Amino acid sequence: MFDFDRVIDRRGTHASKWDMMAKLSGITAADGIPMWVADMDFAAPPGVTEALSADVTRAVHGYYADTGSWATAASEWLARRHGLKIDPAWVSQTPGVVSGLGLILQAVTEPGDEVVVFPPAYHAFRKIILANERRIHDAQLVLRQGRYEMDLEALGAKLTPRTKIVFFCSPHNPGGNVWSVEEIRALATFCAERNLILVSDEIHCDLVLNGARHTPTLTAAPEIADRLITCIAATKTFNLAGAHVGACFTSNPVLKAKLDARIAASGLASYNAFGMIATEAAWRTGEAWLDALLPYLAGNHDLLNTRIERAAPGARAMRLDATYLGWVDFSGTGLAAADVAARVKDRARIFASPGEQFGPGGETWLRFNFATPRPLLNEALDRLDEAFRDLRR
């Protein structure tokens, strides 16, 4: 029904993943394969295309009227997929999760305040914190038996009076953890005892692999609802990053009022009509598409891990619970990180995300986006096989 093997030529279409590759890496779209930024190379769900086409056909593109249907679609999606029931009135629309994080910082912290992140962590956390003149408080994850764990005891010993808020990536990017209920509750208790606001970025919540099940932070720890803001979007799930629409929700009316005030003060209280139409259509009509996509992504995950570990002896690929972002440690190959990067970039002509972008603990790693048609993924893996051939002699 859905052909995820179909290769769609995105070159020259203003696709950042492909058309920014030359500028950022020196690899041209003519001979390179982008495996960096987190968007997929698959066609969007048919219901999204149909909804956008209907709007374009009307040929009148005025201001979007918020009737409440978009927030209702978001709440109904969370109930169906994750068993989480929220009031649509809790939802604030933002231009995306990252911009939502920036607005939250402006709403509830002051310049110079510290924001806890758990590196290696999504690099946009670091960028948005620094751009808002806040300080990064790293609480490096511990890798045990192929899985990341939080060391809350170590974090507690290093907090300062300026530590105000925690950015929690759930599921984790780049490590692919689906955090357990016990882990989430431990973090929630930690935040409650220290009067910290917890921001749970759950943008990857729908992209679970091989039977893993995401537990929303609000489900795992409802007792901290008054200090919790959750961020979600349809953009990762349905490959709609260009829609620039996200949602932040909290049951705390004081927090919501502060966030909405920042949204209004930033001139962001109006809506991107195409983005709202696309994301609402995705939540309402995209479930069958997603159900077909997930096993395909799981197959790509297994293929990537198996072939990279075989191509580069000593490389260790993380077994992901979620996301489509392969996370590979090359420290066991005996090669310097710069040598690994050069082989991937110059020999294989692949643009992957360097691990140091994700902060402490990522220095010997690379992140590979495997959300691409399998014929193209196999071509990339063939190139990596050749790039590390000398290690297998």
mmCIF file of C-alpha atoms in Angstrom:
data_model
loop_
_atom_site.group_PDB
_atom_site.id
_atom_site.type_symbol
_atom_site.label_atom_id
_atom_site.label_comp_id
_atom_site.label_asym_id
_atom_site.label_seq_id
_atom_site.Cartn_x
_atom_site.Cartn_y
_atom_site.Cartn_z
ATOM 1 C CA MET A 1 0.000 0.000 0.000
ATOM 2 C CA PHE A 2 2.873 2.378 0.837
ATOM 3 C CA ASP A 3 6.050 2.140 -1.231
ATOM 4 C CA PHE A 4 8.898 3.114 1.066
ATOM 5 C CA ASP A 5 11.415 1.651 -1.403
ATOM 6 C CA ARG A 6 10.589 4.372 -3.941
ATOM 7 C CA VAL A 7 13.498 6.779 -4.339
ATOM 8 C CA ILE A 8 12.268 10.361 -4.731
ATOM 9 C CA ASP A 9 14.811 12.771 -6.194
ATOM 10 C CA ARG A 10 14.876 15.681 -3.753
ATOM 11 C CA ARG A 11 17.870 17.434 -5.274
ATOM 12 C CA GLY A 12 17.230 21.000 -6.360
ATOM 13 C CA THR A 13 13.896 21.199 -4.508
ATOM 14 C CA HIS A 14 15.053 23.380 -1.586
ATOM 15 C CA ALA A 15 15.345 20.227 0.519
ATOM 16 C CA SER A 16 17.804 21.177 3.253
ATOM 17 C CA LYS A 17 18.908 17.572 3.702
ATOM 18 C CA TRP A 18 20.131 17.414 0.111
ATOM 19 C CA ASP A 19 20.635 20.985 -1.063
ATOM 20 C CA MET A 20 22.578 22.233 1.980
ATOM 21 C CA MET A 21 24.950 19.281 1.948
ATOM 22 C CA ALA A 22 27.525 20.901 -0.348
ATOM 23 C CA LYS A 23 27.633 24.117 1.668
ATOM 24 C CA LEU A 24 27.979 22.354 5.002
ATOM 25 C CA SER A 25 30.234 19.450 4.074
ATOM 26 C CA GLY A 26 31.680 20.006 0.609
ATOM 27 C CA ILE A 27 29.880 16.881 -0.614
ATOM 28 C CA THR A 28 27.714 17.640 -3.621
ATOM 29 C CA ALA A 29 24.227 16.236 -4.069
ATOM 30 C CA ALA A 30 25.372 14.856 -7.416
ATOM 31 C CA ASP A 31 27.618 12.234 -5.825
ATOM 32 C CA GLY A 32 26.862 12.356 -2.099
ATOM 33 C CA ILE A 33 24.336 10.715 0.199
ATOM 34 C CA PRO A 34 22.991 12.807 3.093
ATOM 35 C CA MET A 35 22.530 10.965 6.377
ATOM 36 C CA TRP A 36 22.672 13.944 8.693
ATOM 37 C CA VAL A 37 19.606 16.067 9.488
ATOM 38 C CA ALA A 38 16.578 14.254 10.904
ATOM 39 C CA ASP A 39 14.103 14.234 8.078
ATOM 40 C CA MET A 40 12.992 11.254 6.037
ATOM 41 C CA ASP A 41 13.221 10.648 2.301
ATOM 42 C CA PHE A 42 9.745 9.092 2.132
ATOM 43 C CA ALA A 43 6.584 10.576 0.655
ATOM 44 C CA ALA A 44 4.217 11.997 3.263
ATOM 45 C CA PRO A 45 0.992 10.142 4.102
ATOM 46 C CA PRO A 46 -1.605 10.422 1.320
ATOM 47 C CA GLY A 47 -4.063 12.189 3.610
ATOM 48 C CA VAL A 48 -1.586 15.021 4.105
ATOM 49 C CA THR A 49 -1.053 15.471 0.376
ATOM 50 C CA GLU A 50 -4.803 15.405 -0.228
ATOM 51 C CA ALA A 51 -5.500 18.016 2.458
ATOM 52 C CA LEU A 52 -2.806 20.352 1.146
ATOM 53 C CA SER A 53 -3.927 19.832 -2.458
ATOM 54 C CA ALA A 54 -7.507 20.704 -1.546
ATOM 55 C CA ASP A 55 -6.372 23.918 0.087
ATOM 56 C CA VAL A 56 -4.151 24.865 -2.861
ATOM 57 C CA THR A 57 -6.985 24.153 -5.301
ATOM 58 C CA ARG A 58 -9.208 26.648 -3.484
ATOM 59 C CA ALA A 59 -6.606 29.240 -4.545
ATOM 60 C CA VAL A 60 -7.287 31.580 -1.635
ATOM 61 C CA HIS A 61 -4.616 31.575 1.043
ATOM 62 C CA GLY A 62 -5.638 34.012 3.739
ATOM 63 C CA TYR A 63 -5.093 33.942 7.472
ATOM 64 C CA TYR A 64 -5.695 30.659 9.294
ATOM 65 C CA ALA A 65 -8.549 30.627 11.830
ATOM 66 C CA ASP A 66 -7.857 28.564 14.915
ATOM 67 C CA THR A 67 -11.147 26.784 15.593
ATOM 68 C CA GLY A 68 -9.615 24.372 18.093
ATOM 69 C CA SER A 69 -9.642 21.397 15.718
ATOM 70 C CA TRP A 70 -5.836 21.254 15.511
ATOM 71 C CA ALA A 71 -5.305 20.989 19.285
ATOM 72 C CA THR A 72 -8.149 18.471 19.446
ATOM 73 C CA ALA A 73 -6.434 16.373 16.767
ATOM 74 C CA ALA A 74 -3.213 16.479 18.786
ATOM 75 C CA SER A 75 -4.963 15.388 21.981
ATOM 76 C CA GLU A 76 -6.843 12.599 20.213
ATOM 77 C CA TRP A 77 -3.599 11.349 18.668
ATOM 78 C CA LEU A 78 -1.906 11.210 22.074
ATOM 79 C CA ALA A 79 -4.869 9.292 23.481
ATOM 80 C CA ARG A 80 -4.909 6.750 20.643
ATOM 81 C CA ARG A 81 -1.172 6.140 20.328
ATOM 82 C CA HIS A 82 0.011 6.612 23.901
ATOM 83 C CA GLY A 83 -3.017 6.369 26.164
ATOM 84 C CA LEU A 84 -2.439 9.941 27.337
ATOM 85 C CA LYS A 85 -5.539 12.065 27.822
ATOM 86 C CA ILE A 86 -4.971 15.814 27.818
ATOM 87 C CA ASP A 87 -7.275 18.799 27.587
ATOM 88 C CA PRO A 88 -6.846 20.530 24.199
ATOM 89 C CA ALA A 89 -6.929 23.801 26.147
ATOM 90 C CA TRP A 90 -3.519 22.904 27.585
ATOM 91 C CA VAL A 91 -1.911 23.085 24.128
ATOM 92 C CA SER A 92 0.077 26.053 22.829
ATOM 93 C CA GLN A 93 1.069 26.114 19.156
ATOM 94 C CA THR A 94 4.685 27.033 18.327
ATOM 95 C CA PRO A 95 6.657 27.138 15.065
ATOM 96 C CA GLY A 96 8.342 23.903 16.128
ATOM 97 C CA VAL A 97 9.733 22.113 19.154
ATOM 98 C CA VAL A 98 13.074 23.951 19.152
ATOM 99 C CA SER A 99 11.433 27.355 18.920
ATOM 100 C CA GLY A 100 9.088 26.170 21.651
ATOM 101 C CA LEU A 101 12.090 25.428 23.855
ATOM 102 C CA GLY A 102 13.391 28.941 23.273
ATOM 103 C CA LEU A 103 10.016 30.437 24.160
ATOM 104 C CA ILE A 104 9.863 28.333 27.322
ATOM 105 C CA LEU A 105 13.303 29.572 28.366
ATOM 106 C CA GLN A 106 12.191 33.154 27.847
ATOM 107 C CA ALA A 107 8.973 32.533 29.760
ATOM 108 C CA VAL A 108 10.278 30.852 32.906
ATOM 109 C CA THR A 109 14.010 31.612 33.230
ATOM 110 C CA GLU A 110 16.339 34.601 33.188
ATOM 111 C CA PRO A 111 19.603 35.245 31.323
ATOM 112 C CA GLY A 112 22.409 33.469 33.154
ATOM 113 C CA ASP A 113 20.176 30.707 34.510
ATOM 114 C CA GLU A 114 21.353 27.134 34.032
ATOM 115 C CA VAL A 115 19.590 24.514 31.937
ATOM 116 C CA VAL A 116 20.329 20.845 32.579
ATOM 117 C CA VAL A 117 20.881 18.673 29.519
ATOM 118 C CA PHE A 118 21.918 15.025 29.370
ATOM 119 C CA PRO A 119 24.694 14.702 26.776
ATOM 120 C CA PRO A 120 25.301 13.317 24.343
ATOM 121 C CA ALA A 121 22.050 15.136 23.553
ATOM 122 C CA TYR A 122 20.267 16.733 20.627
ATOM 123 C CA HIS A 123 22.578 19.544 19.556
ATOM 124 C CA ALA A 124 19.754 22.070 19.089
ATOM 125 C CA PHE A 125 19.306 22.043 22.873
ATOM 126 C CA ARG A 126 22.750 23.549 23.241
ATOM 127 C CA LYS A 127 22.208 26.097 20.482
ATOM 128 C CA ILE A 128 18.883 27.393 21.780
ATOM 129 C CA ILE A 129 20.161 27.618 25.362
ATOM 130 C CA LEU A 130 23.191 29.676 24.347
ATOM 131 C CA ALA A 131 21.202 31.805 21.892
ATOM 132 C CA ASN A 132 18.973 32.825 24.795
ATOM 133 C CA GLU A 133 21.959 33.684 27.001
ATOM 134 C CA ARG A 134 21.360 30.833 29.403
ATOM 135 C CA ARG A 135 24.051 28.435 30.578
ATOM 136 C CA ILE A 136 24.356 24.747 29.781
ATOM 137 C CA HIS A 137 24.625 22.446 32.792
ATOM 138 C CA ASP A 138 25.819 19.106 31.411
ATOM 139 C CA ALA A 139 24.830 15.920 33.217
ATOM 140 C CA GLN A 140 26.610 13.375 31.045
ATOM 141 C CA LEU A 141 24.824 10.094 30.514
ATOM 142 C CA VAL A 142 26.554 6.891 31.541
ATOM 143 C CA LEU A 143 26.796 4.114 28.954
ATOM 144 C CA ARG A 144 26.222 0.731 30.564
ATOM 145 C CA GLN A 145 25.810 -2.483 28.583
ATOM 146 C CA GLY A 146 24.899 -0.641 25.403
ATOM 147 C CA ARG A 147 22.336 1.681 26.968
ATOM 148 C CA TYR A 148 22.466 5.200 28.365
ATOM 149 C CA GLU A 149 21.527 5.882 31.982
ATOM 150 C CA MET A 150 21.107 9.126 33.912
ATOM 151 C CA ASP A 151 23.359 9.686 36.933
ATOM 152 C CA LEU A 152 21.054 11.819 39.055
ATOM 153 C CA GLU A 153 23.223 11.477 42.154
ATOM 154 C CA ALA A 154 26.158 13.094 40.363
ATOM 155 C CA LEU A 155 23.880 15.779 38.942
ATOM 156 C CA GLY A 156 22.454 16.583 42.364
ATOM 157 C CA ALA A 157 25.923 17.203 43.750
ATOM 158 C CA LYS A 158 26.652 19.812 41.073
ATOM 159 C CA LEU A 159 23.480 21.892 40.971
ATOM 160 C CA THR A 160 23.739 25.587 41.725
ATOM 161 C CA PRO A 161 21.160 28.203 42.766
ATOM 162 C CA ARG A 162 21.020 29.269 39.099
ATOM 163 C CA THR A 163 19.884 25.815 37.921
ATOM 164 C CA LYS A 164 16.216 26.314 37.041
ATOM 165 C CA ILE A 165 15.089 23.907 34.342
ATOM 166 C CA VAL A 166 15.799 20.476 32.820
ATOM 167 C CA PHE A 167 15.614 19.609 29.119
ATOM 168 C CA PHE A 168 14.757 15.909 28.849
ATOM 169 C CA CYS A 169 14.761 14.170 25.461
ATOM 170 C CA SER A 170 12.290 11.262 25.527
ATOM 171 C CA PRO A 171 12.854 9.145 23.493
ATOM 172 C CA HIS A 172 16.494 10.135 23.553
ATOM 173 C CA ASN A 173 18.281 11.610 20.559
ATOM 174 C CA PRO A 174 20.891 10.440 19.632
ATOM 175 C CA GLY A 175 20.999 7.397 21.918
ATOM 176 C CA GLY A 176 17.590 6.012 20.997
ATOM 177 C CA ASN A 177 16.530 5.230 24.578
ATOM 178 C CA VAL A 178 12.890 4.717 25.353
ATOM 179 C CA TRP A 179 13.153 5.602 29.023
ATOM 180 C CA SER A 180 11.501 3.270 31.517
ATOM 181 C CA VAL A 181 8.722 4.418 33.826
ATOM 182 C CA GLU A 182 11.145 4.039 36.733
ATOM 183 C CA GLU A 183 13.758 6.253 35.068
ATOM 184 C CA ILE A 184 11.209 8.946 34.263
ATOM 185 C CA ARG A 185 9.766 8.876 37.768
ATOM 186 C CA ALA A 186 13.242 9.166 39.278
ATOM 187 C CA LEU A 187 13.937 12.257 37.183
ATOM 188 C CA ALA A 188 10.531 13.723 38.023
ATOM 189 C CA THR A 189 11.109 13.210 41.743
ATOM 190 C CA PHE A 190 14.556 14.778 41.404
ATOM 191 C CA CYS A 191 13.025 17.874 39.775
ATOM 192 C CA ALA A 192 10.215 18.153 42.322
ATOM 193 C CA GLU A 193 12.587 17.931 45.287
ATOM 194 C CA ARG A 194 14.776 20.693 43.838
ATOM 195 C CA ASN A 195 12.056 22.967 42.489
ATOM 196 C CA LEU A 196 13.136 22.495 38.862
ATOM 197 C CA ILE A 197 10.869 22.817 35.843
ATOM 198 C CA LEU A 198 10.983 19.724 33.628
ATOM 199 C CA VAL A 199 10.624 20.137 29.874
ATOM 200 C CA SER A 200 10.046 16.818 28.123
ATOM 201 C CA ASP A 201 10.843 16.868 24.399
ATOM 202 C CA GLU A 202 8.817 13.930 23.070
ATOM 203 C CA ILE A 203 9.026 14.690 19.354
ATOM 204 C CA HIS A 204 10.263 11.141 18.602
ATOM 205 C CA CYS A 205 7.558 9.465 20.719
ATOM 206 C CA ASP A 206 5.780 7.832 17.767
ATOM 207 C CA LEU A 207 8.941 6.425 16.165
ATOM 208 C CA VAL A 208 9.394 3.369 18.363
ATOM 209 C CA LEU A 209 11.054 0.212 17.051
ATOM 210 C CA ASN A 210 10.727 -3.526 17.578
ATOM 211 C CA GLY A 211 7.912 -3.473 20.103
ATOM 212 C CA ALA A 212 9.280 -0.733 22.354
ATOM 213 C CA ARG A 213 6.620 1.430 23.998
ATOM 214 C CA HIS A 214 7.033 5.095 24.807
ATOM 215 C CA THR A 215 5.659 6.307 28.124
ATOM 216 C CA PRO A 216 4.839 10.024 28.222
ATOM 217 C CA THR A 217 6.425 11.824 31.145
ATOM 218 C CA LEU A 218 2.978 13.026 32.243
ATOM 219 C CA THR A 219 1.783 9.404 32.368
ATOM 220 C CA ALA A 220 4.803 8.165 34.297
ATOM 221 C CA ALA A 221 4.832 11.028 36.791
ATOM 222 C CA PRO A 222 1.455 12.820 36.953
ATOM 223 C CA GLU A 223 2.346 14.172 40.379
ATOM 224 C CA ILE A 224 4.724 16.702 38.794
ATOM 225 C CA ALA A 225 2.207 18.005 36.262
ATOM 226 C CA ASP A 226 2.426 21.499 37.758
ATOM 227 C CA ARG A 227 6.118 21.757 36.862
ATOM 228 C CA LEU A 228 6.019 19.859 33.553
ATOM 229 C CA ILE A 229 5.861 21.135 29.977
ATOM 230 C CA THR A 230 5.766 18.546 27.187
ATOM 231 C CA CYS A 231 6.749 19.317 23.597
ATOM 232 C CA ILE A 232 5.502 17.276 20.638
ATOM 233 C CA ALA A 233 5.015 17.625 16.891
ATOM 234 C CA ALA A 234 3.753 15.673 13.916
ATOM 235 C CA THR A 235 6.782 16.783 11.954
ATOM 236 C CA LYS A 236 9.197 13.964 12.827
ATOM 237 C CA THR A 237 6.554 11.243 12.759
ATOM 238 C CA PHE A 238 5.160 12.123 9.333
ATOM 239 C CA ASN A 239 8.162 13.851 7.717
ATOM 240 C CA LEU A 240 6.672 17.345 7.821
ATOM 241 C CA ALA A 241 9.629 19.334 9.161
ATOM 242 C CA GLY A 242 9.014 22.031 6.572
ATOM 243 C CA ALA A 243 5.572 22.667 8.071
ATOM 244 C CA HIS A 244 7.204 24.348 11.084
ATOM 245 C CA VAL A 245 4.443 23.522 13.542
ATOM 246 C CA GLY A 246 4.875 22.170 17.046
ATOM 247 C CA ALA A 247 2.916 21.926 20.266
ATOM 248 C CA CYS A 248 3.800 22.528 23.903
ATOM 249 C CA PHE A 249 1.313 21.526 26.569
ATOM 250 C CA THR A 250 1.034 21.874 30.318
ATOM 251 C CA SER A 251 -1.822 21.504 32.775
ATOM 252 C CA ASN A 252 -0.394 24.344 34.882
ATOM 253 C CA PRO A 253 -2.356 27.489 33.941
ATOM 254 C CA VAL A 254 0.382 29.776 35.274
ATOM 255 C CA LEU A 255 3.067 28.140 33.134
ATOM 256 C CA LYS A 256 0.764 28.143 30.112
ATOM 257 C CA ALA A 257 -0.072 31.824 30.562
ATOM 258 C CA LYS A 258 3.625 32.695 30.750
ATOM 259 C CA LEU A 259 4.357 30.671 27.613
ATOM 260 C CA ASP A 260 1.434 32.152 25.696
ATOM 261 C CA ALA A 261 2.559 35.643 26.691
ATOM 262 C CA ARG A 262 6.005 34.985 25.229
ATOM 263 C CA ILE A 263 4.447 33.600 22.054
ATOM 264 C CA ALA A 264 2.365 36.759 21.697
ATOM 265 C CA ALA A 265 5.277 39.067 22.531
ATOM 266 C CA SER A 266 7.361 37.364 19.838
ATOM 267 C CA GLY A 267 4.694 37.954 17.186
ATOM 268 C CA LEU A 268 4.031 34.238 16.852
ATOM 269 C CA ALA A 269 0.377 34.100 17.862
ATOM 270 C CA SER A 270 -0.810 33.710 14.260
ATOM 271 C CA TYR A 271 -0.569 30.409 12.433
ATOM 272 C CA ASN A 272 1.082 28.895 9.373
ATOM 273 C CA ALA A 273 -2.007 27.727 7.478
ATOM 274 C CA PHE A 274 -0.274 25.065 5.389
ATOM 275 C CA GLY A 275 1.539 23.694 8.422
ATOM 276 C CA MET A 276 -1.612 23.527 10.516
ATOM 277 C CA ILE A 277 -3.547 21.816 7.722
ATOM 278 C CA ALA A 278 -0.748 19.303 7.095
ATOM 279 C CA THR A 279 -0.173 18.356 10.714
ATOM 280 C CA GLU A 280 -3.861 18.060 11.558
ATOM 281 C CA ALA A 281 -4.370 15.836 8.510
ATOM 282 C CA ALA A 282 -1.418 13.696 9.576
ATOM 283 C CA TRP A 283 -2.783 13.143 13.071
ATOM 284 C CA ARG A 284 -6.257 12.381 11.730
ATOM 285 C CA THR A 285 -5.407 10.205 8.705
ATOM 286 C CA GLY A 286 -1.798 9.038 9.008
ATOM 287 C CA GLU A 287 -2.030 6.112 11.394
ATOM 288 C CA ALA A 288 -2.003 3.334 8.781
ATOM 289 C CA TRP A 289 0.976 4.972 7.076
ATOM 290 C CA LEU A 290 2.879 5.104 10.373
ATOM 291 C CA ASP A 291 2.017 1.502 11.195
ATOM 292 C CA ALA A 292 3.528 0.485 7.853
ATOM 293 C CA LEU A 293 6.557 2.729 8.282
ATOM 294 C CA LEU A 294 7.719 1.475 11.669
ATOM 295 C CA PRO A 295 8.666 -2.089 10.627
ATOM 296 C CA TYR A 296 10.400 -0.649 7.565
ATOM 297 C CA LEU A 297 12.473 1.605 9.807
ATOM 298 C CA ALA A 298 13.221 -1.335 12.101
ATOM 299 C CA GLY A 299 14.515 -3.261 9.100
ATOM 300 C CA ASN A 300 16.706 -0.328 8.086
ATOM 301 C CA HIS A 301 18.005 -0.062 11.652
ATOM 302 C CA ASP A 302 19.028 -3.714 11.717
ATOM 303 C CA LEU A 303 20.600 -3.468 8.264
ATOM 304 C CA LEU A 304 22.614 -0.378 9.172
ATOM 305 C CA ASN A 305 23.886 -1.800 12.443
ATOM 306 C CA THR A 306 24.843 -5.176 10.995
ATOM 307 C CA ARG A 307 26.632 -3.823 7.965
ATOM 308 C CA ILE A 308 28.497 -0.988 9.703
ATOM 309 C CA GLU A 309 29.823 -3.303 12.405
ATOM 310 C CA ARG A 310 30.907 -5.740 9.713
ATOM 311 C CA ALA A 311 32.456 -3.030 7.529
ATOM 312 C CA ALA A 312 34.476 -1.405 10.319
ATOM 313 C CA PRO A 313 35.675 -4.052 12.798
ATOM 314 C CA GLY A 314 35.497 -2.629 16.297
ATOM 315 C CA ALA A 315 32.671 -0.216 15.513
ATOM 316 C CA ARG A 316 29.722 -0.510 17.868
ATOM 317 C CA ALA A 317 26.228 0.521 16.783
ATOM 318 C CA MET A 318 23.628 1.341 19.414
ATOM 319 C CA ARG A 319 20.564 -0.912 19.458
ATOM 320 C CA LEU A 320 17.846 1.710 19.355
ATOM 321 C CA ASP A 321 14.449 1.587 21.021
ATOM 322 C CA ALA A 322 13.270 4.552 18.959
ATOM 323 C CA THR A 323 14.128 7.170 16.313
ATOM 324 C CA TYR A 324 15.596 6.616 12.845
ATOM 325 C CA LEU A 325 19.015 7.959 13.808
ATOM 326 C CA GLY A 326 21.733 5.327 13.968
ATOM 327 C CA TRP A 327 24.341 6.060 16.647
ATOM 328 C CA VAL A 328 27.703 4.424 16.029
ATOM 329 C CA ASP A 329 30.849 4.441 18.180
ATOM 330 C CA PHE A 330 34.060 4.027 16.180
ATOM 331 C CA SER A 331 36.477 4.135 19.132
ATOM 332 C CA GLY A 332 37.012 0.379 18.960
ATOM 333 C CA THR A 333 38.365 0.551 15.409
ATOM 334 C CA GLY A 334 41.672 2.007 16.569
ATOM 335 C CA LEU A 335 41.226 4.958 14.219
ATOM 336 C CA ALA A 336 41.329 8.574 15.301
ATOM 337 C CA ALA A 337 37.981 10.357 15.104
ATOM 338 C CA ALA A 338 39.344 12.606 12.360
ATOM 339 C CA ASP A 339 40.345 9.561 10.294
ATOM 340 C CA VAL A 340 36.886 8.021 10.674
ATOM 341 C CA ALA A 341 35.243 11.286 9.658
ATOM 342 C CA ALA A 342 37.503 11.591 6.615
ATOM 343 C CA ARG A 343 36.736 8.055 5.464
ATOM 344 C CA VAL A 344 32.990 8.636 5.739
ATOM 345 C CA LYS A 345 33.106 12.046 4.088
ATOM 346 C CA ASP A 346 35.885 11.768 1.513
ATOM 347 C CA ARG A 347 35.886 8.076 0.618
ATOM 348 C CA ALA A 348 32.213 7.189 1.035
ATOM 349 C CA ARG A 349 30.867 10.667 0.160
ATOM 350 C CA ILE A 350 28.364 10.413 2.985
ATOM 351 C CA PHE A 351 27.364 13.358 5.132
ATOM 352 C CA ALA A 352 26.727 12.065 8.663
ATOM 353 C CA SER A 353 26.344 14.072 11.866
ATOM 354 C CA PRO A 354 29.587 14.271 13.884
ATOM 355 C CA GLY A 355 29.219 13.052 17.434
ATOM 356 C CA GLU A 356 30.897 16.052 19.023
ATOM 357 C CA GLN A 357 27.853 18.128 18.017
ATOM 358 C CA PHE A 358 25.947 16.332 20.743
ATOM 359 C CA GLY A 359 28.264 17.376 23.555
ATOM 360 C CA PRO A 360 30.409 15.414 26.011
ATOM 361 C CA GLY A 361 30.429 11.694 25.344
ATOM 362 C CA GLY A 362 29.838 11.992 21.609
ATOM 363 C CA GLU A 363 33.412 12.572 20.470
ATOM 364 C CA THR A 364 34.030 9.136 18.919
ATOM 365 C CA TRP A 365 30.547 8.670 17.511
ATOM 366 C CA LEU A 366 28.732 9.446 14.273
ATOM 367 C CA ARG A 367 24.982 9.700 13.762
ATOM 368 C CA PHE A 368 23.495 8.197 10.590
ATOM 369 C CA ASN A 369 19.922 8.934 9.471
ATOM 370 C CA PHE A 370 18.579 5.650 8.083
ATOM 371 C CA ALA A 371 15.082 6.943 7.194
ATOM 372 C CA THR A 372 15.669 6.533 3.506
ATOM 373 C CA PRO A 373 14.568 4.017 0.852
ATOM 374 C CA ARG A 374 16.414 0.746 1.262
ATOM 375 C CA PRO A 375 18.033 0.855 -2.191
ATOM 376 C CA LEU A 376 19.667 4.159 -1.235
ATOM 377 C CA LEU A 377 20.582 2.877 2.225
ATOM 378 C CA ASN A 378 22.260 -0.159 0.675
ATOM 379 C CA GLU A 379 24.236 2.105 -1.637
ATOM 380 C CA ALA A 380 25.425 4.113 1.359
ATOM 381 C CA LEU A 381 26.392 0.942 3.206
ATOM 382 C CA ASP A 382 28.264 -0.346 0.149
ATOM 383 C CA ARG A 383 30.266 2.882 0.181
ATOM 384 C CA LEU A 384 31.034 2.541 3.881
ATOM 385 C CA ASP A 385 32.098 -1.042 3.303
ATOM 386 C CA GLU A 386 34.635 0.172 0.751
ATOM 387 C CA ALA A 387 35.775 3.097 2.917
ATOM 388 C CA PHE A 388 36.850 0.744 5.717
ATOM 389 C CA ARG A 389 37.965 -2.187 3.557
ATOM 390 C CA ASP A 390 41.608 -1.975 4.662
ATOM 391 C CA LEU A 391 40.608 -2.658 8.281
ATOM 392 C CA ARG A 392 39.384 -6.122 7.303
ATOM 393 C CA ARG A 393 42.605 -7.351 5.746
#
